[in-house]
Amino acid sequence: MSSSPFAATSLPDDAVELGRIQDAWGVKGWVRIHPHSADTSALLASPDWYLQPPEARFARGFSAFSGHVQVHVAEIKTHSDGIVARLDGVDDRSAAEALKGVRISVPRSAFPVAEDGEYYWVDLIGLDVVNREGVHLGVVRDLMPTGPTSVLVMEYTETVDGVETTAERMVPFVAAYIDDVDLKARRITADWQTDY
Protein backbone atom coordinates (compact mmCIF):
# COMPACT_ATOMS: atom_id res chain seq x y z
CA MET A 1 0.00 0.00 0.00
CA SER A 2 1.58 3.26 -1.03
CA SER A 3 -0.69 5.39 1.14
CA SER A 4 -2.70 4.12 4.06
CA PRO A 5 -6.48 3.91 3.65
CA PHE A 6 -6.85 4.06 7.43
CA ALA A 7 -7.56 7.02 9.69
CA ALA A 8 -4.60 7.94 11.90
CA THR A 9 -5.66 8.15 15.54
CA SER A 10 -4.46 7.69 19.07
CA LEU A 11 -5.03 4.48 20.93
CA PRO A 12 -7.97 4.70 23.39
CA ASP A 13 -6.95 4.69 27.06
CA ASP A 14 -8.85 1.46 27.65
CA ALA A 15 -7.54 -0.34 24.55
CA VAL A 16 -6.89 -4.06 24.95
CA GLU A 17 -4.80 -5.97 22.42
CA LEU A 18 -6.90 -8.94 21.34
CA GLY A 19 -4.96 -10.44 18.45
CA ARG A 20 -2.94 -9.87 15.33
CA ILE A 21 -3.30 -10.25 11.61
CA GLN A 22 -1.74 -13.55 10.67
CA ASP A 23 -1.82 -13.33 6.88
CA ALA A 24 -3.94 -12.67 3.81
CA TRP A 25 -6.91 -14.98 3.22
CA GLY A 26 -8.06 -15.36 -0.36
CA VAL A 27 -7.64 -12.76 -3.10
CA LYS A 28 -10.29 -10.16 -2.19
CA GLY A 29 -8.53 -8.41 0.69
CA TRP A 30 -9.61 -10.66 3.56
CA VAL A 31 -7.17 -11.29 6.43
CA ARG A 32 -6.80 -14.24 8.81
CA ILE A 33 -6.78 -13.22 12.49
CA HIS A 34 -4.79 -14.88 15.26
CA PRO A 35 -6.73 -14.09 18.48
CA HIS A 36 -4.85 -13.94 21.80
CA SER A 37 -7.73 -15.62 23.64
CA ALA A 38 -10.19 -18.43 23.05
CA ASP A 39 -12.97 -15.91 23.78
CA THR A 40 -13.25 -13.96 20.54
CA SER A 41 -16.57 -12.22 21.27
CA ALA A 42 -15.02 -8.74 21.57
CA LEU A 43 -13.21 -9.11 18.23
CA LEU A 44 -16.35 -10.38 16.53
CA ALA A 45 -18.64 -7.70 18.02
CA SER A 46 -16.54 -4.56 17.53
CA PRO A 47 -17.33 -2.60 14.35
CA ASP A 48 -13.99 -0.79 14.52
CA TRP A 49 -10.49 -1.95 15.40
CA TYR A 50 -7.38 0.00 16.36
CA LEU A 51 -4.29 -1.26 14.58
CA GLN A 52 -0.64 -0.93 15.55
CA PRO A 53 2.42 -1.94 13.52
CA PRO A 54 3.91 -5.36 14.29
CA GLU A 55 6.24 -5.72 17.26
CA ALA A 56 9.75 -4.49 16.40
CA ARG A 57 11.13 -8.01 15.90
CA PHE A 58 8.48 -8.69 13.22
CA ALA A 59 8.34 -5.22 11.66
CA ARG A 60 11.20 -5.45 9.14
CA GLY A 61 9.95 -4.02 5.89
CA PHE A 62 6.54 -3.04 7.29
CA SER A 63 5.21 0.10 5.57
CA ALA A 64 1.40 -0.18 5.50
CA PHE A 65 1.04 2.64 8.06
CA SER A 66 2.80 4.19 11.04
CA GLY A 67 1.58 4.92 14.55
CA HIS A 68 -1.97 3.89 15.36
CA VAL A 69 -4.85 3.73 12.93
CA GLN A 70 -8.55 3.05 13.22
CA VAL A 71 -10.24 0.77 10.71
CA HIS A 72 -13.82 -0.25 10.13
CA VAL A 73 -14.49 -4.00 10.01
CA ALA A 74 -16.59 -4.46 6.85
CA GLU A 75 -17.15 -8.21 7.37
CA ILE A 76 -16.00 -10.79 9.89
CA LYS A 77 -16.71 -14.47 10.37
CA THR A 78 -15.39 -17.60 11.97
CA HIS A 79 -13.81 -19.98 9.51
CA SER A 80 -12.68 -23.52 10.39
CA ASP A 81 -10.41 -22.98 13.40
CA GLY A 82 -10.07 -19.20 13.27
CA ILE A 83 -11.43 -15.80 12.29
CA VAL A 84 -11.26 -14.02 8.94
CA ALA A 85 -12.17 -10.39 8.30
CA ARG A 86 -12.44 -7.85 5.52
CA LEU A 87 -11.40 -4.32 6.47
CA ASP A 88 -12.55 -1.16 4.72
CA GLY A 89 -9.82 0.03 2.37
CA VAL A 90 -8.18 -3.39 2.01
CA ASP A 91 -9.40 -4.55 -1.40
CA ASP A 92 -6.92 -7.13 -2.67
CA ARG A 93 -4.47 -9.78 -1.57
CA SER A 94 -1.44 -7.44 -1.80
CA ALA A 95 -3.07 -4.94 0.57
CA ALA A 96 -3.98 -7.76 2.97
CA GLU A 97 -0.45 -9.23 2.87
CA ALA A 98 0.98 -5.81 3.75
CA LEU A 99 -0.83 -6.07 7.12
CA LYS A 100 0.84 -9.28 8.25
CA GLY A 101 1.76 -9.08 11.94
CA VAL A 102 -0.36 -5.98 12.66
CA ARG A 103 -1.67 -5.91 16.24
CA ILE A 104 -5.42 -5.46 16.81
CA SER A 105 -6.87 -3.63 19.81
CA VAL A 106 -10.42 -2.87 20.87
CA PRO A 107 -11.50 -0.47 23.65
CA ARG A 108 -12.55 -2.40 26.78
CA SER A 109 -15.69 -0.24 26.85
CA ALA A 110 -16.74 -1.80 23.51
CA PHE A 111 -16.66 -5.39 24.80
CA PRO A 112 -20.02 -7.20 24.96
CA VAL A 113 -21.43 -7.48 28.48
CA ALA A 114 -20.25 -10.71 30.11
CA GLU A 115 -22.83 -13.19 31.37
CA ASP A 116 -23.24 -13.69 35.13
CA GLY A 117 -20.33 -15.74 36.41
CA GLU A 118 -18.25 -15.10 33.30
CA TYR A 119 -15.29 -12.74 33.15
CA TYR A 120 -12.95 -11.32 30.58
CA TRP A 121 -9.36 -12.24 31.32
CA VAL A 122 -8.30 -8.62 31.06
CA ASP A 123 -10.61 -7.80 33.99
CA LEU A 124 -8.96 -10.42 36.21
CA ILE A 125 -5.37 -9.29 35.66
CA GLY A 126 -4.14 -7.31 38.66
CA LEU A 127 -6.79 -8.54 41.10
CA ASP A 128 -5.72 -9.58 44.61
CA VAL A 129 -6.43 -13.19 45.51
CA VAL A 130 -7.14 -14.12 49.13
CA ASN A 131 -8.24 -17.39 50.67
CA ARG A 132 -11.26 -17.96 52.92
CA GLU A 133 -9.17 -17.08 55.96
CA GLY A 134 -8.17 -13.74 54.40
CA VAL A 135 -4.55 -14.78 53.71
CA HIS A 136 -3.17 -13.00 50.64
CA LEU A 137 -2.25 -15.56 47.96
CA GLY A 138 -0.98 -13.15 45.33
CA VAL A 139 -1.90 -10.81 42.50
CA VAL A 140 -3.20 -12.22 39.21
CA ARG A 141 -0.48 -11.77 36.60
CA ASP A 142 -1.85 -14.00 33.86
CA LEU A 143 -4.35 -16.71 33.01
CA MET A 144 -3.25 -19.93 31.42
CA PRO A 145 -5.61 -22.03 29.31
CA THR A 146 -5.37 -25.73 30.13
CA GLY A 147 -7.99 -27.29 27.90
CA PRO A 148 -11.50 -27.01 29.34
CA THR A 149 -10.45 -24.76 32.24
CA SER A 150 -8.15 -21.83 32.91
CA VAL A 151 -5.62 -21.36 35.68
CA LEU A 152 -4.96 -18.11 37.55
CA VAL A 153 -1.24 -17.39 37.58
CA MET A 154 -0.45 -15.24 40.60
CA GLU A 155 2.67 -13.45 41.71
CA TYR A 156 3.52 -12.97 45.38
CA THR A 157 6.55 -12.12 47.48
CA GLU A 158 8.09 -14.41 50.03
CA THR A 159 11.11 -14.17 52.29
CA VAL A 160 13.59 -17.03 52.11
CA ASP A 161 16.68 -16.88 54.35
CA GLY A 162 16.09 -13.18 54.91
CA VAL A 163 15.88 -12.42 51.18
CA GLU A 164 12.62 -11.22 49.66
CA THR A 165 11.89 -12.91 46.33
CA THR A 166 9.04 -13.03 43.87
CA ALA A 167 7.30 -16.37 43.48
CA GLU A 168 4.43 -17.78 41.46
CA ARG A 169 1.32 -19.63 42.58
CA MET A 170 -1.41 -21.18 40.42
CA VAL A 171 -5.06 -21.81 41.21
CA PRO A 172 -7.56 -23.44 38.83
CA PHE A 173 -10.20 -20.88 37.86
CA VAL A 174 -13.17 -23.19 38.48
CA ALA A 175 -16.12 -23.01 40.87
CA ALA A 176 -14.67 -25.78 43.05
CA TYR A 177 -11.83 -23.42 44.11
CA ILE A 178 -13.07 -19.89 43.35
CA ASP A 179 -15.66 -18.66 45.87
CA ASP A 180 -16.11 -15.09 44.66
CA VAL A 181 -14.88 -12.59 42.09
CA ASP A 182 -15.50 -9.00 43.16
CA LEU A 183 -14.42 -6.75 40.29
CA LYS A 184 -15.37 -3.55 42.15
CA ALA A 185 -13.25 -4.49 45.18
CA ARG A 186 -10.59 -5.92 42.81
CA ARG A 187 -10.48 -9.16 44.81
CA ILE A 188 -10.91 -12.89 44.22
CA THR A 189 -11.65 -15.21 47.14
CA ALA A 190 -10.44 -18.80 46.72
CA ASP A 191 -10.66 -22.05 48.66
CA TRP A 192 -6.88 -22.50 48.55
CA GLN A 193 -4.02 -22.63 51.02
CA THR A 194 -0.51 -21.22 50.75
CA ASP A 195 1.07 -24.68 50.94
CA TYR A 196 -0.90 -26.25 48.07
mmCIF file with all atom_site columns, C-alpha atoms in Angstrom, residues 30-31 33 42-51 70-77 83-89 104-106:
data_model
loop_
_atom_site.group_PDB
_atom_site.id
_atom_site.type_symbol
_atom_site.label_atom_id
_atom_site.label_alt_id
_atom_site.label_comp_id
_atom_site.label_asym_id
_atom_site.label_entity_id
_atom_site.label_seq_id
_atom_site.pdbx_PDB_ins_code
_atom_site.Cartn_x
_atom_site.Cartn_y
_atom_site.Cartn_z
_atom_site.occupancy
_atom_site.B_iso_or_equiv
_atom_site.pdbx_formal_charge
_atom_site.auth_seq_id
_atom_site.auth_comp_id
_atom_site.auth_asym_id
_atom_site.auth_atom_id
_atom_site.pdbx_PDB_model_num
ATOM 1  C CA . TRP A 1 30  ? -9.608  -10.659 3.563  1.00 0.00 ? 30  TRP A CA 1
ATOM 2  C CA . VAL A 1 31  ? -7.175  -11.295 6.434  1.00 0.00 ? 31  VAL A CA 1
ATOM 3  C CA . ILE A 1 33  ? -6.783  -13.221 12.486 1.00 0.00 ? 33  ILE A CA 1
ATOM 4  C CA . ALA A 1 42  ? -15.022 -8.739  21.571 1.00 0.00 ? 42  ALA A CA 1
ATOM 5  C CA . LEU A 1 43  ? -13.210 -9.110  18.235 1.00 0.00 ? 43  LEU A CA 1
ATOM 6  C CA . LEU A 1 44  ? -16.353 -10.377 16.533 1.00 0.00 ? 44  LEU A CA 1
ATOM 7  C CA . ALA A 1 45  ? -18.637 -7.697  18.017 1.00 0.00 ? 45  ALA A CA 1
ATOM 8  C CA . SER A 1 46  ? -16.539 -4.562  17.534 1.00 0.00 ? 46  SER A CA 1
ATOM 9  C CA . PRO A 1 47  ? -17.333 -2.595  14.354 1.00 0.00 ? 47  PRO A CA 1
ATOM 10 C CA . ASP A 1 48  ? -13.987 -0.788  14.522 1.00 0.00 ? 48  ASP A CA 1
ATOM 11 C CA . TRP A 1 49  ? -10.494 -1.949  15.403 1.00 0.00 ? 49  TRP A CA 1
ATOM 12 C CA . TYR A 1 50  ? -7.376  0.002   16.359 1.00 0.00 ? 50  TYR A CA 1
ATOM 13 C CA . LEU A 1 51  ? -4.288  -1.259  14.584 1.00 0.00 ? 51  LEU A CA 1
ATOM 14 C CA . GLN A 1 70  ? -8.547  3.047   13.217 1.00 0.00 ? 70  GLN A CA 1
ATOM 15 C CA . VAL A 1 71  ? -10.238 0.773   10.706 1.00 0.00 ? 71  VAL A CA 1
ATOM 16 C CA . HIS A 1 72  ? -13.825 -0.249  10.134 1.00 0.00 ? 72  HIS A CA 1
ATOM 17 C CA . VAL A 1 73  ? -14.495 -3.995  10.008 1.00 0.00 ? 73  VAL A CA 1
ATOM 18 C CA . ALA A 1 74  ? -16.588 -4.459  6.852  1.00 0.00 ? 74  ALA A CA 1
ATOM 19 C CA . GLU A 1 75  ? -17.151 -8.205  7.373  1.00 0.00 ? 75  GLU A CA 1
ATOM 20 C CA . ILE A 1 76  ? -15.997 -10.789 9.891  1.00 0.00 ? 76  ILE A CA 1
ATOM 21 C CA . LYS A 1 77  ? -16.714 -14.470 10.373 1.00 0.00 ? 77  LYS A CA 1
ATOM 22 C CA . ILE A 1 83  ? -11.431 -15.802 12.285 1.00 0.00 ? 83  ILE A CA 1
ATOM 23 C CA . VAL A 1 84  ? -11.262 -14.023 8.945  1.00 0.00 ? 84  VAL A CA 1
ATOM 24 C CA . ALA A 1 85  ? -12.165 -10.392 8.298  1.00 0.00 ? 85  ALA A CA 1
ATOM 25 C CA . ARG A 1 86  ? -12.440 -7.848  5.521  1.00 0.00 ? 86  ARG A CA 1
ATOM 26 C CA . LEU A 1 87  ? -11.400 -4.321  6.470  1.00 0.00 ? 87  LEU A CA 1
ATOM 27 C CA . ASP A 1 88  ? -12.552 -1.165  4.718  1.00 0.00 ? 88  ASP A CA 1
ATOM 28 C CA . GLY A 1 89  ? -9.820  0.034   2.367  1.00 0.00 ? 89  GLY A CA 1
ATOM 29 C CA . ILE A 1 104 ? -5.416  -5.459  16.810 1.00 0.00 ? 104 ILE A CA 1
ATOM 30 C CA . SER A 1 105 ? -6.870  -3.628  19.809 1.00 0.00 ? 105 SER A CA 1
ATOM 31 C CA . VAL A 1 106 ? -10.423 -2.870  20.873 1.00 0.00 ? 106 VAL A CA 1
#
